[in-house]
Coordinates of C-alpha atoms and ligand atoms in Angstrom, one line a residue:
X1488 CA 0.0 0.0 0.0
X1489 CA 1.1 3.7 -0.5
X1490 CA 1.6 5.4 2.8
X1491 CA 2.3 9.1 3.3
X1492 CA 4.6 9.8 6.3
X1493 CA 4.7 13.4 7.2
X1494 CA 7.9 14.3 9.2
X1495 CA 9.4 11.1 7.8
X1496 CA 13.0 12.3 8.0
X1497 CA 12.7 12.9 11.7
X1498 CA 13.6 10.6 14.7
X1499 CA 10.4 8.5 15.0
X1500 CA 9.3 9.1 11.4
X1501 CA 12.5 7.7 9.8
X1502 CA 12.3 4.6 12.0
X1503 CA 8.7 4.1 11.0
X1504 CA 9.5 4.5 7.3
X1505 CA 12.0 1.6 7.7
X1506 CA 9.4 -0.6 9.4
X1507 CA 6.8 0.2 6.7
X1508 CA 9.1 -0.7 3.9
X1509 CA 10.1 -3.9 5.8
X1510 CA 6.5 -5.2 5.4
X1511 CA 6.2 -4.1 1.7
X1512 CA 4.5 -0.7 1.9
X1513 CA 5.5 2.0 -0.6
X1514 CA 6.4 5.2 1.3
X1515 CA 6.2 8.9 0.3
X1516 CA 7.6 11.4 2.8
X1517 CA 6.6 15.1 3.1
X1518 CA 9.0 17.1 5.3
X1519 CA 10.1 20.7 5.6
X1520 CA 13.5 19.6 7.0
X1521 CA 13.1 22.1 9.9
X1522 CA 14.5 19.6 12.3
X1523 CA 16.2 17.0 10.1
X1524 CA 18.1 16.7 6.8
X1525 CA 17.3 15.2 3.3
X1526 CA 20.1 12.7 3.5
X1527 CA 18.0 10.6 5.9
X1528 CA 16.4 9.1 2.8
X1529 CA 19.8 7.8 1.8
X1530 CA 20.3 6.3 5.3
X1531 CA 16.8 4.6 5.1
X1532 CA 17.8 3.2 1.7
X1533 CA 21.0 1.8 3.3
X1534 CA 18.9 -0.1 5.8
X1535 CA 15.9 -1.2 3.6
X1536 CA 17.4 -1.0 0.1
X1537 CA 14.5 1.3 -1.0
X1538 CA 14.8 5.1 -1.1
X1539 CA 11.5 6.6 -0.2
X1540 CA 10.2 9.5 -2.3
X1541 CA 10.6 12.8 -0.5
X1542 CA 8.7 16.1 -1.2
X1543 CA 10.0 19.1 0.7
X1544 CA 7.5 21.8 1.7
X1545 CA 5.6 23.2 4.7
X1546 CA 2.4 21.4 5.4
X1547 CA 1.2 24.6 7.1
X1548 CA 1.1 26.1 3.6
X1549 CA -2.5 25.6 2.5
X1550 CA -1.9 25.9 -1.3
X1551 CA 1.1 23.6 -1.4
X1552 CA -0.6 21.0 0.7
X1553 CA -3.8 21.1 -1.4
X1554 CA -1.7 20.7 -4.5
X1555 CA 0.1 17.7 -3.0
X1556 CA -3.1 15.9 -2.3
X1557 CA -4.5 16.7 -5.8
X1558 CA -1.4 14.9 -7.2
X1559 CA -1.5 12.0 -4.7
X1560 CA -5.1 10.7 -4.5
X1561 CA -3.8 7.1 -4.5
X1562 CA -2.5 7.3 -0.9
X1563 CA -4.0 4.5 1.2
X1564 CA -3.0 5.8 4.6
X1565 CA -1.2 8.7 6.4
X1566 CA 1.1 8.7 9.4
X1567 CA 1.3 12.3 10.6
X1568 CA 4.5 13.1 12.6
X1569 CA 5.3 16.6 11.2
X1570 CA 5.1 19.0 14.1
X1571 CA 7.3 21.1 16.3
X1572 CA 7.9 19.3 19.6
X1573 CA 10.2 21.1 21.9
X1574 CA 8.3 21.8 25.2
X1575 CA 10.5 24.7 26.3
X1576 CA 10.5 26.4 22.9
X1577 CA 6.7 26.2 22.8
X1578 CA 6.5 28.2 26.0
X1579 CA 8.7 30.9 24.4
X1580 CA 7.0 30.8 20.9
X1581 CA 3.3 29.7 21.4
X1582 CA 2.0 31.3 18.2
X1583 CA 4.7 29.4 16.1
X1584 CA 3.6 26.2 17.7
X1585 CA -0.2 26.8 17.3
X1586 CA 0.2 28.0 13.7
X1587 CA 2.6 25.2 12.6
X1588 CA 1.1 22.2 14.4
X1589 CA -2.6 23.0 14.0
X1590 CA -2.6 24.5 10.5
X1591 CA -0.6 21.5 9.2
X1592 CA -3.1 19.1 10.6
X1593 CA -6.1 21.1 9.3
X1594 CA -4.5 21.2 5.8
X1595 CA -3.9 17.5 5.8
X1596 CA -7.4 16.7 6.9
X1597 CA -8.8 19.0 4.3
X1598 CA -6.6 17.3 1.7
X1599 CA -7.9 13.9 2.8
X1600 CA -11.5 15.0 2.5
X1601 CA -10.9 16.5 -0.9
X1602 CA -9.0 13.5 -2.2
X1603 CA -11.0 10.7 -0.6
X1604 CA -8.2 9.5 1.6
X1605 CA -9.7 7.8 4.6
X1606 CA -7.0 6.7 7.1
X1607 CA -4.8 8.8 9.4
X1608 CA -2.5 7.8 12.3
X1609 CA -1.8 10.8 14.5
X1610 CA 1.4 11.2 16.6
X1611 CA 0.1 12.2 20.0
X1612 CA 1.7 12.1 23.4
X1613 CA 1.3 11.0 27.0
X1614 CA 1.8 14.7 27.8
X1615 CA -2.0 15.0 27.4
X1616 CA -2.4 13.3 30.8
X1617 CA -0.3 15.8 32.7
X1618 CA 0.4 14.2 36.1
X1619 CA -2.1 11.4 36.1
X1620 CA -4.1 10.8 39.3
X1621 CA -3.7 7.1 38.9
X1622 CA -0.8 5.0 37.7
X1623 CA -0.4 3.1 35.4
X1624 CA -2.3 5.5 33.1
X1625 CA -4.9 4.1 30.8
X1626 CA -6.5 5.6 27.7
X1627 CA -9.6 6.7 29.6
X1628 CA -7.6 8.6 32.1
X1629 CA -8.7 12.3 32.3
X1630 CA -7.0 14.7 30.0
X1631 CA -5.4 17.4 32.2
X1632 CA -4.8 21.1 31.4
X1633 CA -1.7 21.2 29.2
X1634 CA 1.5 22.2 30.9
X1635 CA 2.8 23.7 27.6
X1636 CA 1.6 25.1 24.3
X1637 CA 3.3 22.0 22.8
X1638 CA 1.2 19.7 24.9
X1639 CA -1.9 21.8 24.2
X1640 CA -1.4 21.4 20.4
X1641 CA -1.5 17.6 20.9
X1642 CA -4.8 17.9 22.9
X1643 CA -6.4 20.3 20.4
X1644 CA -5.2 18.2 17.5
X1645 CA -7.0 15.2 19.0
X1646 CA -10.2 17.3 19.3
X1647 CA -9.8 18.5 15.7
X1648 CA -9.5 14.9 14.5
X1649 CA -12.4 13.7 16.6
X1650 CA -14.7 16.4 15.2
X1651 CA -13.5 15.7 11.6
X1652 CA -14.0 12.0 11.9
X1653 CA -17.6 12.6 13.1
X1654 CA -18.3 14.9 10.1
X1655 CA -16.6 12.9 7.3
X1656 CA -15.6 9.3 6.2
X1657 CA -12.2 9.8 7.7
X1658 CA -11.0 7.2 10.2
X1659 CA -8.2 8.0 12.8
X1660 CA -6.0 6.4 15.4
X1661 CA -4.2 8.6 17.9
X1662 CA -1.0 7.0 19.3
X1663 CA 0.0 8.6 22.7
X1664 CA 3.7 8.1 23.1
X1665 CA 5.5 7.9 26.4
X1666 CA 9.2 8.6 26.2
X1667 CA 10.8 7.4 22.9
X1668 CA 14.6 6.8 23.2
X1669 CA 17.2 4.6 21.5
X1670 CA 18.1 4.1 17.9
X1671 CA 17.9 1.5 15.1
X1672 CA 20.0 -1.6 15.7
X1673 CA 22.1 -0.7 12.6
X1674 CA 23.1 2.6 14.2
X1675 CA 22.5 4.1 10.7
X1676 CA 19.6 6.3 11.9
X1677 CA 18.8 7.7 15.4
X1678 CA 17.9 10.8 17.3
X1679 CA 19.5 14.0 15.8
X1680 CA 18.8 16.7 18.4
X1681 CA 19.7 20.1 17.0
X1682 CA 21.7 22.2 19.6
X1683 CA 21.6 21.4 23.3
X1684 CA 19.3 18.4 23.8
X1685 CA 16.2 19.0 25.9
X1686 CA 15.7 15.3 26.4
X1687 CA 17.5 13.0 28.9
X1688 CA 18.8 10.2 26.6
X1689 CA 20.7 12.4 24.1
X1690 CA 22.1 14.5 26.9
X1691 CA 23.4 11.3 28.6
X1692 CA 25.1 10.1 25.4
X1693 CA 26.5 13.5 24.5
X1694 CA 28.0 13.8 28.0
X1695 CA 29.5 10.3 27.7
X1696 CA 31.0 11.1 24.3
X1697 CA 32.4 14.4 25.6
X1698 CA 30.2 16.9 23.7
X1699 CA 28.7 18.0 27.0
X1700 CA 30.6 18.5 30.2
X1701 CA 28.1 17.2 32.7
X1702 CA 24.5 15.9 32.8
X1703 CA 22.3 17.9 35.2
X1704 CA 19.7 15.7 36.9
X1705 CA 16.7 17.9 37.4
X1706 CA 15.9 17.2 41.0
X1707 CA 16.2 14.3 43.5
X1708 CA 13.5 15.3 46.0
X1709 CA 10.5 13.9 44.2
X1710 CA 8.3 11.5 46.1
X1711 CA 9.8 8.5 44.3
X1712 CA 12.0 5.6 45.6
X1713 CA 15.3 7.4 44.7
X1714 CA 13.9 10.9 44.6
X1715 CA 14.3 11.4 40.8
X1716 CA 11.4 11.6 38.4
X1717 CA 10.0 8.4 36.7
X1718 CA 9.1 8.0 33.0
X1719 CA 8.0 5.1 30.7
X1720 CA 10.9 4.9 28.2
X1721 CA 10.1 3.1 25.0
X1722 CA 12.5 1.9 22.3
X1723 CA 12.0 3.9 19.1
X1724 CA 11.9 0.7 17.0
X1725 CA 9.0 -0.7 19.2
X1726 CA 7.3 2.6 18.7
X1727 CA 7.8 2.5 14.9
X1728 CA 6.4 -1.0 14.7
X1729 CA 3.2 0.2 16.5
X1730 CA 2.6 2.7 13.7
X1731 CA 2.7 0.0 11.1
X1732 CA 0.2 -2.1 13.0
X1733 CA -2.0 0.9 13.4
X1734 CA -2.1 1.9 9.7
X1735 CA -2.6 -1.7 8.7
X1736 CA -5.5 -2.0 11.2
X1737 CA -7.2 0.9 9.4
X1738 CA -6.5 -0.2 5.9
X1739 CA -7.8 -3.7 6.7
X1740 CA -11.0 -2.3 8.2
X1741 CA -10.3 -3.8 11.7
X1742 CA -11.1 -0.7 13.7
X1743 CA -13.7 -1.0 16.5
X1744 CA -14.5 2.8 16.3
X1745 CA -14.0 5.5 13.8
X1746 CA -11.5 7.2 16.2
X1747 CA -9.3 5.1 18.4
X1748 CA -6.6 6.1 21.0
X1749 CA -3.8 3.9 22.2
X1750 CA -1.1 4.4 24.8
X1751 CA 2.4 3.4 23.5
X1752 CA 4.4 2.6 26.5
X1753 CA 6.1 -0.5 28.0
X1754 CA 4.2 -0.3 31.3
X1755 CA 7.6 0.0 33.2
X1756 CA 8.6 3.2 34.8
X1757 CA 12.3 4.1 35.2
X1758 CA 13.8 7.0 37.3
X1759 CA 16.5 9.2 35.9
X1760 CA 19.0 7.5 38.2
X1761 CA 17.9 4.1 37.0
X1762 CA 18.4 5.2 33.3
X1763 CA 21.9 6.4 34.2
X1764 CA 22.6 3.1 36.0
X1765 CA 21.5 1.2 32.9
X1766 CA 23.7 3.3 30.7
X1767 CA 26.7 2.9 32.9
X1768 CA 26.1 -0.9 33.1
X1769 CA 25.8 -1.5 29.4
X1770 CA 28.7 0.8 28.4
X1771 CA 31.0 0.2 31.3
X1772 CA 31.4 4.0 31.5
X1773 CA 31.1 6.3 34.5
X1774 CA 28.7 9.2 33.6
X1775 CA 29.5 12.7 34.9
X1776 CA 26.3 14.1 36.4
X1777 CA 25.2 16.4 39.2
X1778 CA 21.9 16.9 40.9
X1779 CA 20.4 20.4 40.3
X1780 CA 17.0 22.0 40.9
X1781 CA 13.8 20.6 39.4
X1782 CA 12.9 21.7 35.8
X1783 CA 9.8 23.9 35.5
X1784 CA 6.8 21.9 34.2
X1785 CA 8.2 18.4 34.9
X1786 CA 5.8 15.9 36.4
X1787 CA 6.8 13.4 39.1
X1788 CA 6.0 10.1 37.5
X1789 CA 4.1 8.5 34.6
X1790 CA 4.0 5.1 33.1
X1791 CA 1.5 3.4 30.8
X1792 CA -1.0 0.7 31.3
X1793 CA -0.2 -1.1 28.0
X1794 CA -3.1 -3.7 28.2
X1795 CA -5.4 -1.9 25.7
X1796 CA -2.6 -1.6 23.1
X1797 CA -1.5 -5.2 23.8
X1798 CA -4.9 -6.7 23.6
X1799 CA -6.8 -4.5 21.1
X1800 CA -4.1 -3.0 18.9
X1801 CA -2.2 -6.3 19.1
X1802 CA 1.1 -4.5 19.8
X1803 CA 3.6 -5.0 22.7
X1804 CA 6.9 -3.3 23.4
X1805 CA 9.7 -6.0 23.3
X1806 CA 12.9 -4.1 24.0
X1807 CA 14.1 -3.4 27.6
X1808 CA 15.8 -0.4 29.1
X1809 CA 19.4 -1.8 28.6
X1810 CA 18.8 -2.4 24.9
X1811 CA 17.4 1.2 24.7
X1812 CA 20.4 2.8 26.4
X1813 CA 23.0 0.7 24.5
X1814 CA 21.4 1.5 21.1
X1815 CA 21.5 5.2 22.0
X1816 CA 25.2 4.9 22.9
X1817 CA 26.1 3.0 19.7
X1818 CA 24.3 5.7 17.7
X1819 CA 26.2 8.5 19.5
X1820 CA 29.5 6.7 18.7
X1821 CA 28.6 6.6 15.0
X1822 CA 27.8 10.3 15.1
X1823 CA 31.2 11.0 16.7
X1824 CA 33.0 9.2 13.9
X1825 CA 31.3 11.1 11.1
Ligands
WQD1959 C1 12.8 12.9 31.1 C2 13.3 12.9 32.5 C3 13.6 15.2 33.3 C4 17.0 16.1 30.7 C5 9.3 15.1 26.9 C6 8.1 15.8 26.4 C7 7.1 14.8 26.0 C8 7.7 13.9 25.0 C9 8.9 13.2 25.6 C10 7.2 14.5 22.7 C11 12.6 14.1 33.3 C12 14.9 14.4 33.3 C13 15.9 15.5 31.3 C14 18.1 16.5 31.5 C15 17.1 15.5 33.4 N1 8.0 14.5 23.8 N2 16.0 15.2 32.7 N3 18.1 16.1 32.8 O1 10.1 15.8 29.8 O2 9.5 13.4 30.2 O3 9.0 14.4 28.0 O4 9.8 14.2 25.9 O5 6.2 14.0 22.6 O6 6.0 15.5 25.4 O7 7.6 16.6 27.4 O8 11.3 13.9 28.6 O9 13.7 13.4 28.3 O10 13.0 15.8 28.7 O11 12.9 14.2 30.6 O12 17.2 15.2 34.6 O13 19.1 17.1 31.0 O14 14.7 13.3 32.6 O15 13.5 16.0 34.5 O16 12.4 13.6 34.6 P1 9.9 14.4 29.3 P2 12.8 14.4 29.0

C-alpha cells in the first residue's frame, strides 16, 4: 500500500519508514527539514534497500498541501508526525507552535477530505495526561490542562481529528507516546537533536562522548524511591512497529470505532538515576552528572497501562531499558566518527 509519512525524515518518522518498507509498503515522505536533513532518505535506503520518495514543503502552507493531495489521490494511509515538539521552545514561541502544528493538521485533513483518503494515524503524546491521578495510566484517564503550548497542540489536534471523523468518512488512530529513546540496531539512523538536547537520553550520550561536560539531573527530592522523576521509556523501534500495526489496522478495516486512541508505553517506569545506571552498566562508562533544581513543568512520574494496546491493537513493546540505552550509545558513537 502507499503510505504518506509526514515528518518522515525525523527521529520517529525515519524509524517508522524503515518498518513500513520492511512489510512491503510504498512510502512517500513530506517534510520541511526544519528539524532534520534530506540525506536521511539515503540512510533509510542503506537499511531497507529502498529510497522513499521525498517532497520538501511546509504542510502549514494551504496551497502547497492542497496541490500535493491533488497529485496524490492514491494514498492508502497517512502517518502524521510533522510538528514542532520542543516543550520549552513552545513556551517561548506559542504562536509558532499553534500555527505550525494546528494549521498543518487542518491542511492534511482537508486534503484527505478533498482526495477521498480515509486513514490517518496521528502522533500524540502522554503529555495530554499531565500528572495522572492514577498509575499506570490508561487511555480513559482524564485529560489534564496542558503544561505547555506543545502539549496543548496535541490535545487540540486530537479534538480537531475527533470532530472531523464525526463529520466525514475519515478514520483516525491517535497514538499517545510515552518517552521514545534509543536508535535502530544498525546505528545508521537515530535521534539527531539540533543544539543542546532537551531530552534525557541524548544529553546522557552527548555527555558520555564528551560533547557535554556534565549531565544535570533535574531534582532528586521527588516522592519516588530514589527521589528522581520516573518515566516510561520506550525503544523507538518498538514505537515504529506500533505505527505499522495501526495503519494496517485501518486499511484492513479492523477498527472498532472511527476514532481510536492507544497508549504506547512499556508499562515499566524508570527513574532518571535508573536510566543512568542502565547506561553505565551497558557501556562500562562512569557518567559525569550532578543533581540540580527541578525543571519547571516536569511531572513526578508517569507510566502506561499497556493492556489496551497489547490486547486490542495487538502490539507489545519488546525491548528493555538496557537495549534502549545501549542502542542510543552505539548511535552517539557513530555520530562522533562522522
Ligand atoms: C525525562 C526525565 C527530566 C533532561 C518530553 C516531552 C514529551 C515527549 C517526551 C514529545 C525528566 C529528566 C531530562 C536532562 C534530566 N516529547 N531530565 N536532565 O520531559 O518526560 O517528556 O519528551 O512527545 O512531550 O515533554 O522527557 O527526556 O526531557 O525528561 O534530569 O538534561 O529526565 O526531568 O524527569 P519528558 P525528557
